[in-house]
Amino acid sequence: MNRNPYSRYYVPGPSPWPFFVAISANGMAVGLILWLHRTPSFLLMGMSLGCMLLSTFSWWRDLIREGDIGFHTRFVIKSFRDGVALFILSEVMFFFSFFWTFFHNALSPSCELGMRWPPPGIRTPNPSSTSLFETGLLISSGLFVTQAHKSMRLKDYDVGPFIGLVVTILCGTVFFLVQLREYYWNSYTIADSVYGSVFYLLTGFHGMHVVVGTLWLMVSLVRLWRGEFSSQRHFGFEACIWYWHFVDVVWVALWCLVYVWFGGWLYMWWFKMWDGDVYTFKYPDAKPSWYAYIQEEHAPSWYKIPDHLKG
C-alpha cells in the first residue's frame, strides 16, 4: 500500500484476496446448481467453501492491520460508514424484491392458486409457536448488542461488552438451529406452490444473513478480547451492530407479514371472532379452516362441485 502525505486517503497495494473470493464464490454457485440438479459435487463445494473462508479471513486480517498501522484516518472511517450504509441499503432492496413477489401473489392470487391465499393444500406454520420464539430471540439479541455498544462507549471494556456479545451470539446460533428444526417439521417444501417458494427464499436468505451476522459478532468478540477497540475507535463493532439491527428489523417484518397476516392466521382469527359475519352476511356452513385449506366436510355449499358435473 502507498500512503500519500498530501492526501487524506491511502491507496491499498495489490491484493490477491478479491480474486480468490470471486473464484470461490463462483465455485460455490456451480456446486449449488449441481446439487439442485441432483448431481452434487461435495469436493467442489468443500474446496470452494474452504477457499472462501481462508480468503475472507486473510482479507479481514490485512484490513485490521491497516487500521493498526494508522492508515484509517477519520476521512477513511467516513468512507467506511458510507460504504456500510450503501451495503445495507442494497440488502434492503434485495429483500424488498422478495416481499414484492410475496405481496403480488398474496394480494391478488391468480386462478392457478385457487384465487385464495394461502393456496389450497398449504398448512401454514403457526405464528404463535416456533416463529414467535425466534422473534423473541432476535429482539432480545438486539437489546443485548445495543447494551454492549453502550458499555463500550462508557469505557467499560471488561464486563458489559463481553456479556452482550456472548449472549447475542448465543441468540443468533439458537435462532438458526430452531429455524432448521422448523424447516424439518414443515408440511410443505420449496416446490409446493409459489407460497413455498417465496416462504423458503425469504426465511432462508434471512437465515443466511443471521449466520453472517453471527460470524461477524464472533470476530468482534475476538477483537474486543485482544483490546483492539476503544470508546472512540470501534467502527468495526459499530458496523456489525448496524447489520445485526437490519437482520432484526427484516425478521420482525417477515414474521408480521408472512406468518401472521398473509399466513391466513389473522384472517382466521377475525373470521372466528365474528362467527363468519365478516362481510356483514354469514355463511351458515362455512368454517374458519376453509380459508387456509379447504376440507371436504367443512367446505361451504357454493364451493362444492355439483353432482351432475362430477361424472
mmCIF file of C-alpha atoms in Angstrom:
data_model
loop_
_atom_site.group_PDB
_atom_site.id
_atom_site.type_symbol
_atom_site.label_atom_id
_atom_site.label_comp_id
_atom_site.label_asym_id
_atom_site.label_seq_id
_atom_site.Cartn_x
_atom_site.Cartn_y
_atom_site.Cartn_z
ATOM 1 C CA MET A 1 0.000 0.000 0.000
ATOM 2 C CA ASN A 2 1.156 3.548 -0.722
ATOM 3 C CA ARG A 3 0.491 6.462 1.585
ATOM 4 C CA ASN A 4 0.452 9.916 0.012
ATOM 5 C CA PRO A 5 1.370 12.548 2.637
ATOM 6 C CA TYR A 6 -0.650 15.157 0.734
ATOM 7 C CA SER A 7 -3.871 13.094 0.660
ATOM 8 C CA ARG A 8 -6.419 12.262 3.327
ATOM 9 C CA TYR A 9 -6.737 8.736 1.982
ATOM 10 C CA TYR A 10 -4.406 5.872 1.168
ATOM 11 C CA VAL A 11 -4.267 3.541 -1.815
ATOM 12 C CA PRO A 12 -4.090 -0.154 -0.894
ATOM 13 C CA GLY A 13 -1.456 -2.222 -2.645
ATOM 14 C CA PRO A 14 -2.170 -5.207 -4.881
ATOM 15 C CA SER A 15 -4.089 -7.916 -3.037
ATOM 16 C CA PRO A 16 -4.899 -11.472 -4.205
ATOM 17 C CA TRP A 17 -7.908 -11.857 -1.891
ATOM 18 C CA PRO A 18 -10.612 -10.311 -4.146
ATOM 19 C CA PHE A 19 -9.614 -12.715 -6.921
ATOM 20 C CA PHE A 20 -9.721 -15.775 -4.643
ATOM 21 C CA VAL A 21 -13.045 -14.701 -3.119
ATOM 22 C CA ALA A 22 -14.553 -14.330 -6.616
ATOM 23 C CA ILE A 23 -13.247 -17.747 -7.712
ATOM 24 C CA SER A 24 -14.527 -19.463 -4.564
ATOM 25 C CA ALA A 25 -17.933 -17.743 -4.845
ATOM 26 C CA ASN A 26 -18.218 -18.948 -8.442
ATOM 27 C CA GLY A 27 -17.310 -22.472 -7.365
ATOM 28 C CA MET A 28 -19.941 -22.446 -4.626
ATOM 29 C CA ALA A 29 -22.567 -21.209 -7.116
ATOM 30 C CA VAL A 30 -21.714 -24.001 -9.558
ATOM 31 C CA GLY A 31 -21.808 -26.530 -6.725
ATOM 32 C CA LEU A 32 -25.240 -25.288 -5.664
ATOM 33 C CA ILE A 33 -26.569 -25.607 -9.214
ATOM 34 C CA LEU A 34 -25.191 -29.144 -9.461
ATOM 35 C CA TRP A 35 -26.853 -30.003 -6.144
ATOM 36 C CA LEU A 36 -30.188 -28.628 -7.356
ATOM 37 C CA HIS A 37 -29.860 -30.882 -10.431
ATOM 38 C CA ARG A 38 -29.251 -33.889 -8.142
ATOM 39 C CA THR A 39 -25.615 -34.325 -9.221
ATOM 40 C CA PRO A 40 -23.840 -32.854 -6.179
ATOM 41 C CA SER A 41 -20.086 -32.332 -6.145
ATOM 42 C CA PHE A 42 -19.090 -32.289 -2.493
ATOM 43 C CA LEU A 43 -15.421 -31.899 -3.421
ATOM 44 C CA LEU A 44 -16.124 -28.700 -5.370
ATOM 45 C CA MET A 45 -18.335 -27.315 -2.608
ATOM 46 C CA GLY A 46 -15.804 -28.186 0.100
ATOM 47 C CA MET A 47 -12.843 -26.688 -1.761
ATOM 48 C CA SER A 48 -14.799 -23.544 -2.645
ATOM 49 C CA LEU A 49 -16.045 -23.091 0.921
ATOM 50 C CA GLY A 50 -12.551 -23.608 2.362
ATOM 51 C CA CYS A 51 -11.035 -21.136 -0.115
ATOM 52 C CA MET A 52 -13.777 -18.628 0.721
ATOM 53 C CA LEU A 53 -13.154 -18.874 4.469
ATOM 54 C CA LEU A 54 -9.361 -18.608 4.154
ATOM 55 C CA SER A 55 -9.572 -15.696 1.691
ATOM 56 C CA THR A 56 -12.053 -13.692 3.751
ATOM 57 C CA PHE A 57 -10.042 -14.351 6.926
ATOM 58 C CA SER A 58 -6.827 -13.129 5.253
ATOM 59 C CA TRP A 59 -8.588 -10.132 3.721
ATOM 60 C CA TRP A 60 -10.048 -9.173 7.101
ATOM 61 C CA ARG A 61 -6.635 -9.631 8.741
ATOM 62 C CA ASP A 62 -4.988 -7.244 6.253
ATOM 63 C CA LEU A 63 -7.741 -4.672 6.797
ATOM 64 C CA ILE A 64 -7.266 -4.799 10.579
ATOM 65 C CA ARG A 65 -3.515 -4.399 10.158
ATOM 66 C CA GLU A 66 -4.038 -1.283 8.067
ATOM 67 C CA GLY A 67 -6.036 0.219 10.912
ATOM 68 C CA ASP A 68 -3.395 -0.755 13.486
ATOM 69 C CA ILE A 69 -0.675 0.913 11.411
ATOM 70 C CA GLY A 70 -2.677 4.142 11.387
ATOM 71 C CA PHE A 71 -3.978 4.343 7.832
ATOM 72 C CA HIS A 72 -7.624 4.522 8.926
ATOM 73 C CA THR A 73 -7.990 8.254 9.447
ATOM 74 C CA ARG A 74 -11.316 9.874 10.204
ATOM 75 C CA PHE A 75 -11.810 10.501 6.483
ATOM 76 C CA VAL A 76 -11.253 6.817 5.725
ATOM 77 C CA ILE A 77 -13.643 5.858 8.526
ATOM 78 C CA LYS A 78 -16.249 8.148 6.970
ATOM 79 C CA SER A 79 -15.865 6.323 3.655
ATOM 80 C CA PHE A 80 -16.294 3.041 5.551
ATOM 81 C CA ARG A 81 -19.512 4.353 7.089
ATOM 82 C CA ASP A 82 -20.856 5.380 3.707
ATOM 83 C CA GLY A 83 -19.901 2.006 2.239
ATOM 84 C CA VAL A 84 -21.603 0.016 5.007
ATOM 85 C CA ALA A 85 -24.711 2.204 4.736
ATOM 86 C CA LEU A 86 -24.901 1.592 0.972
ATOM 87 C CA PHE A 87 -24.301 -2.120 1.526
ATOM 88 C CA ILE A 88 -27.216 -2.333 3.982
ATOM 89 C CA LEU A 89 -29.365 -0.333 1.537
ATOM 90 C CA SER A 90 -28.580 -2.900 -1.164
ATOM 91 C CA GLU A 91 -29.617 -5.647 1.261
ATOM 92 C CA VAL A 92 -32.884 -3.797 1.913
ATOM 93 C CA MET A 93 -33.606 -3.733 -1.819
ATOM 94 C CA PHE A 94 -32.679 -7.411 -2.054
ATOM 95 C CA PHE A 95 -35.338 -8.380 0.482
ATOM 96 C CA PHE A 96 -37.755 -5.835 -0.984
ATOM 97 C CA SER A 97 -37.775 -7.806 -4.244
ATOM 98 C CA PHE A 98 -38.860 -10.960 -2.419
ATOM 99 C CA PHE A 99 -41.506 -9.111 -0.408
ATOM 100 C CA TRP A 100 -42.781 -7.622 -3.661
ATOM 101 C CA THR A 101 -43.200 -11.137 -5.071
ATOM 102 C CA PHE A 102 -44.989 -12.219 -1.917
ATOM 103 C CA PHE A 103 -47.388 -9.247 -1.977
ATOM 104 C CA HIS A 104 -48.038 -9.648 -5.700
ATOM 105 C CA ASN A 105 -49.323 -13.181 -5.152
ATOM 106 C CA ALA A 106 -50.949 -12.637 -1.749
ATOM 107 C CA LEU A 107 -52.949 -9.506 -2.570
ATOM 108 C CA SER A 108 -54.174 -10.761 -5.938
ATOM 109 C CA PRO A 109 -53.954 -14.566 -6.109
ATOM 110 C CA SER A 110 -54.422 -15.944 -9.596
ATOM 111 C CA CYS A 111 -56.708 -18.754 -10.678
ATOM 112 C CA GLU A 112 -53.716 -21.132 -10.602
ATOM 113 C CA LEU A 113 -53.567 -20.504 -6.851
ATOM 114 C CA GLY A 114 -57.274 -21.158 -6.389
ATOM 115 C CA MET A 115 -57.990 -17.412 -6.118
ATOM 116 C CA ARG A 116 -57.044 -17.651 -2.422
ATOM 117 C CA TRP A 117 -54.016 -17.024 -0.262
ATOM 118 C CA PRO A 118 -52.518 -19.179 1.142
ATOM 119 C CA PRO A 119 -53.227 -21.568 -1.727
ATOM 120 C CA PRO A 120 -55.381 -24.633 -1.024
ATOM 121 C CA GLY A 121 -53.394 -27.514 0.418
ATOM 122 C CA ILE A 122 -50.844 -25.326 2.219
ATOM 123 C CA ARG A 123 -50.907 -25.645 6.001
ATOM 124 C CA THR A 124 -49.076 -22.523 7.106
ATOM 125 C CA PRO A 125 -46.941 -22.588 10.285
ATOM 126 C CA ASN A 126 -48.470 -21.266 13.481
ATOM 127 C CA PRO A 127 -47.105 -17.731 14.163
ATOM 128 C CA SER A 128 -47.502 -18.154 17.920
ATOM 129 C CA SER A 129 -45.247 -21.204 18.079
ATOM 130 C CA THR A 130 -41.667 -21.572 16.807
ATOM 131 C CA SER A 131 -41.596 -18.323 14.841
ATOM 132 C CA LEU A 132 -42.707 -16.316 17.885
ATOM 133 C CA PHE A 133 -39.833 -17.820 19.883
ATOM 134 C CA GLU A 134 -37.435 -16.856 17.067
ATOM 135 C CA THR A 135 -38.822 -13.317 17.098
ATOM 136 C CA GLY A 136 -38.210 -13.039 20.835
ATOM 137 C CA LEU A 137 -34.655 -14.310 20.348
ATOM 138 C CA LEU A 138 -33.766 -11.696 17.739
ATOM 139 C CA ILE A 139 -35.403 -8.809 19.599
ATOM 140 C CA SER A 140 -33.550 -9.828 22.777
ATOM 141 C CA SER A 141 -30.279 -10.095 20.870
ATOM 142 C CA GLY A 142 -30.770 -6.566 19.524
ATOM 143 C CA LEU A 143 -31.203 -5.260 23.064
ATOM 144 C CA PHE A 144 -28.094 -7.091 24.305
ATOM 145 C CA VAL A 145 -25.863 -5.909 21.462
ATOM 146 C CA THR A 146 -27.076 -2.331 21.970
ATOM 147 C CA GLN A 147 -26.206 -2.601 25.659
ATOM 148 C CA ALA A 148 -22.756 -3.901 24.697
ATOM 149 C CA HIS A 149 -22.213 -0.863 22.470
ATOM 150 C CA LYS A 150 -23.375 1.475 25.211
ATOM 151 C CA SER A 151 -20.967 -0.137 27.697
ATOM 152 C CA MET A 152 -18.091 0.280 25.274
ATOM 153 C CA ARG A 153 -18.836 3.971 24.787
ATOM 154 C CA LEU A 154 -18.775 4.293 28.586
ATOM 155 C CA LYS A 155 -15.239 2.744 28.563
ATOM 156 C CA ASP A 156 -16.372 -0.488 30.183
ATOM 157 C CA TYR A 157 -14.115 -2.943 28.358
ATOM 158 C CA ASP A 158 -14.233 -5.802 30.876
ATOM 159 C CA VAL A 159 -17.810 -6.939 31.538
ATOM 160 C CA GLY A 160 -20.591 -5.177 29.612
ATOM 161 C CA PRO A 161 -19.446 -5.667 26.001
ATOM 162 C CA PHE A 162 -18.376 -9.266 26.617
ATOM 163 C CA ILE A 163 -21.684 -10.299 28.163
ATOM 164 C CA GLY A 164 -23.696 -8.511 25.481
ATOM 165 C CA LEU A 165 -21.728 -10.052 22.613
ATOM 166 C CA VAL A 166 -21.738 -13.573 24.036
ATOM 167 C CA VAL A 167 -25.499 -13.526 24.647
ATOM 168 C CA THR A 168 -26.124 -12.082 21.173
ATOM 169 C CA ILE A 169 -24.009 -14.805 19.573
ATOM 170 C CA LEU A 170 -25.920 -17.457 21.514
ATOM 171 C CA CYS A 171 -29.256 -15.961 20.407
ATOM 172 C CA GLY A 172 -28.155 -15.980 16.755
ATOM 173 C CA THR A 173 -26.950 -19.583 16.979
ATOM 174 C CA VAL A 174 -30.139 -20.805 18.675
ATOM 175 C CA PHE A 175 -32.237 -18.903 16.110
ATOM 176 C CA PHE A 176 -30.535 -20.697 13.235
ATOM 177 C CA LEU A 177 -30.908 -24.125 14.854
ATOM 178 C CA VAL A 178 -34.596 -23.522 15.620
ATOM 179 C CA GLN A 179 -35.160 -22.401 12.039
ATOM 180 C CA LEU A 180 -33.644 -25.656 10.763
ATOM 181 C CA ARG A 181 -35.998 -27.547 13.090
ATOM 182 C CA GLU A 182 -38.950 -25.586 11.706
ATOM 183 C CA TYR A 183 -37.926 -26.473 8.155
ATOM 184 C CA TYR A 184 -37.768 -30.146 9.125
ATOM 185 C CA TRP A 185 -41.307 -30.197 10.524
ATOM 186 C CA ASN A 186 -42.999 -28.010 7.905
ATOM 187 C CA SER A 187 -45.651 -29.817 5.874
ATOM 188 C CA TYR A 188 -44.639 -28.186 2.568
ATOM 189 C CA THR A 189 -41.438 -27.730 0.587
ATOM 190 C CA ILE A 190 -39.974 -25.072 -1.684
ATOM 191 C CA ALA A 191 -41.642 -26.828 -4.631
ATOM 192 C CA ASP A 192 -45.168 -26.570 -3.172
ATOM 193 C CA SER A 193 -46.804 -23.649 -4.931
ATOM 194 C CA VAL A 194 -45.484 -20.111 -5.066
ATOM 195 C CA TYR A 195 -46.124 -19.844 -1.336
ATOM 196 C CA GLY A 196 -43.500 -22.476 -0.566
ATOM 197 C CA SER A 197 -41.024 -20.905 -2.984
ATOM 198 C CA VAL A 198 -41.322 -17.381 -1.603
ATOM 199 C CA PHE A 199 -41.505 -18.565 2.021
ATOM 200 C CA TYR A 200 -38.281 -20.534 1.860
ATOM 201 C CA LEU A 201 -36.487 -17.861 -0.168
ATOM 202 C CA LEU A 202 -37.401 -15.163 2.357
ATOM 203 C CA THR A 203 -36.703 -17.158 5.508
ATOM 204 C CA GLY A 204 -33.729 -18.998 4.005
ATOM 205 C CA PHE A 205 -31.891 -15.886 2.884
ATOM 206 C CA HIS A 206 -32.667 -14.280 6.224
ATOM 207 C CA GLY A 207 -31.156 -17.322 7.943
ATOM 208 C CA MET A 208 -28.013 -16.893 5.848
ATOM 209 C CA HIS A 209 -27.811 -13.268 6.980
ATOM 210 C CA VAL A 210 -28.167 -14.408 10.582
ATOM 211 C CA VAL A 211 -25.199 -16.759 10.072
ATOM 212 C CA VAL A 212 -23.095 -13.968 8.543
ATOM 213 C CA GLY A 213 -24.060 -11.584 11.348
ATOM 214 C CA THR A 214 -23.206 -14.199 13.982
ATOM 215 C CA LEU A 215 -19.770 -14.761 12.427
ATOM 216 C CA TRP A 216 -19.226 -11.006 12.348
ATOM 217 C CA LEU A 217 -20.139 -10.822 16.045
ATOM 218 C CA MET A 218 -17.629 -13.584 16.775
ATOM 219 C CA VAL A 219 -14.893 -11.630 15.016
ATOM 220 C CA SER A 220 -15.845 -8.531 17.016
ATOM 221 C CA LEU A 221 -15.687 -10.576 20.230
ATOM 222 C CA VAL A 222 -12.146 -11.754 19.403
ATOM 223 C CA ARG A 223 -11.058 -8.220 18.565
ATOM 224 C CA LEU A 224 -12.580 -6.967 21.807
ATOM 225 C CA TRP A 225 -10.683 -9.668 23.710
ATOM 226 C CA ARG A 226 -7.441 -8.528 22.053
ATOM 227 C CA GLY A 227 -8.076 -4.906 23.041
ATOM 228 C CA GLU A 228 -8.439 -3.530 19.519
ATOM 229 C CA PHE A 229 -11.477 -1.375 20.345
ATOM 230 C CA SER A 230 -11.727 1.831 22.338
ATOM 231 C CA SER A 231 -14.588 4.102 23.299
ATOM 232 C CA GLN A 232 -13.835 6.384 20.341
ATOM 233 C CA ARG A 233 -12.480 3.961 17.724
ATOM 234 C CA HIS A 234 -14.645 0.877 17.239
ATOM 235 C CA PHE A 235 -16.250 1.254 13.836
ATOM 236 C CA GLY A 236 -15.859 -2.453 13.039
ATOM 237 C CA PHE A 237 -18.071 -3.268 16.005
ATOM 238 C CA GLU A 238 -20.472 -0.441 15.200
ATOM 239 C CA ALA A 239 -20.907 -1.629 11.616
ATOM 240 C CA CYS A 240 -21.636 -5.118 12.956
ATOM 241 C CA ILE A 241 -24.368 -3.659 15.165
ATOM 242 C CA TRP A 242 -25.908 -1.860 12.168
ATOM 243 C CA TYR A 243 -26.006 -5.111 10.251
ATOM 244 C CA TRP A 244 -27.497 -7.032 13.175
ATOM 245 C CA HIS A 245 -30.267 -4.466 13.681
ATOM 246 C CA PHE A 246 -31.049 -4.725 9.978
ATOM 247 C CA VAL A 247 -31.418 -8.501 10.413
ATOM 248 C CA ASP A 248 -33.736 -7.910 13.396
ATOM 249 C CA VAL A 249 -35.986 -5.476 11.539
ATOM 250 C CA VAL A 250 -36.280 -7.727 8.487
ATOM 251 C CA TRP A 251 -37.326 -10.676 10.649
ATOM 252 C CA VAL A 252 -39.951 -8.675 12.561
ATOM 253 C CA ALA A 253 -41.447 -7.529 9.242
ATOM 254 C CA LEU A 254 -41.251 -11.068 7.893
ATOM 255 C CA TRP A 255 -42.980 -12.526 10.949
ATOM 256 C CA CYS A 256 -45.772 -9.938 10.966
ATOM 257 C CA LEU A 257 -46.494 -10.194 7.243
ATOM 258 C CA VAL A 258 -45.627 -13.744 6.189
ATOM 259 C CA TYR A 259 -46.522 -15.668 9.338
ATOM 260 C CA VAL A 260 -49.323 -13.637 10.942
ATOM 261 C CA TRP A 261 -51.142 -11.635 8.283
ATOM 262 C CA PHE A 262 -50.719 -13.396 4.942
ATOM 263 C CA GLY A 263 -50.242 -16.762 6.583
ATOM 264 C CA GLY A 264 -54.021 -16.849 6.998
ATOM 265 C CA TRP A 265 -53.971 -16.893 10.792
ATOM 266 C CA LEU A 266 -55.021 -13.267 11.253
ATOM 267 C CA TYR A 267 -57.951 -13.756 8.902
ATOM 268 C CA MET A 268 -58.930 -16.998 10.607
ATOM 269 C CA TRP A 269 -58.884 -15.270 13.971
ATOM 270 C CA TRP A 270 -61.053 -12.446 12.582
ATOM 271 C CA PHE A 271 -63.365 -14.963 10.923
ATOM 272 C CA LYS A 272 -63.824 -16.898 14.151
ATOM 273 C CA MET A 273 -64.269 -13.739 16.214
ATOM 274 C CA TRP A 274 -67.231 -12.602 14.096
ATOM 275 C CA ASP A 275 -68.605 -16.107 13.615
ATOM 276 C CA GLY A 276 -68.342 -15.863 9.846
ATOM 277 C CA ASP A 277 -70.016 -12.420 9.654
ATOM 278 C CA VAL A 278 -67.003 -10.771 8.022
ATOM 279 C CA TYR A 279 -68.761 -9.103 5.096
ATOM 280 C CA THR A 280 -71.987 -8.273 7.012
ATOM 281 C CA PHE A 281 -73.540 -11.572 5.952
ATOM 282 C CA LYS A 282 -72.974 -15.143 7.104
ATOM 283 C CA TYR A 283 -72.125 -18.442 5.511
ATOM 284 C CA PRO A 284 -74.090 -20.806 7.757
ATOM 285 C CA ASP A 285 -71.987 -23.829 6.813
ATOM 286 C CA ALA A 286 -68.548 -22.157 6.484
ATOM 287 C CA LYS A 287 -65.804 -22.924 8.974
ATOM 288 C CA PRO A 288 -62.658 -20.969 9.909
ATOM 289 C CA SER A 289 -60.399 -23.565 8.302
ATOM 290 C CA TRP A 290 -61.711 -23.070 4.771
ATOM 291 C CA TYR A 291 -59.549 -20.010 4.189
ATOM 292 C CA ALA A 292 -56.261 -21.781 4.870
ATOM 293 C CA TYR A 293 -57.116 -25.118 3.290
ATOM 294 C CA ILE A 294 -60.449 -26.469 2.186
ATOM 295 C CA GLN A 295 -61.598 -29.681 3.845
ATOM 296 C CA GLU A 296 -64.441 -31.531 2.191
ATOM 297 C CA GLU A 297 -66.560 -31.758 5.282
ATOM 298 C CA HIS A 298 -66.038 -28.065 6.086
ATOM 299 C CA ALA A 299 -66.416 -26.647 2.581
ATOM 300 C CA PRO A 300 -69.384 -24.289 2.020
ATOM 301 C CA SER A 301 -72.058 -25.380 -0.427
ATOM 302 C CA TRP A 302 -71.067 -22.822 -3.067
ATOM 303 C CA TYR A 303 -67.547 -24.312 -3.171
ATOM 304 C CA LYS A 304 -68.575 -27.921 -3.738
ATOM 305 C CA ILE A 305 -68.779 -29.317 -7.269
ATOM 306 C CA PRO A 306 -72.363 -30.093 -8.295
ATOM 307 C CA ASP A 307 -73.176 -33.768 -8.561
ATOM 308 C CA HIS A 308 -74.193 -33.571 -12.231
ATOM 309 C CA LEU A 309 -70.709 -32.270 -13.140
ATOM 310 C CA LYS A 310 -68.733 -34.999 -11.360
ATOM 311 C CA GLY A 311 -69.201 -37.673 -13.944
#
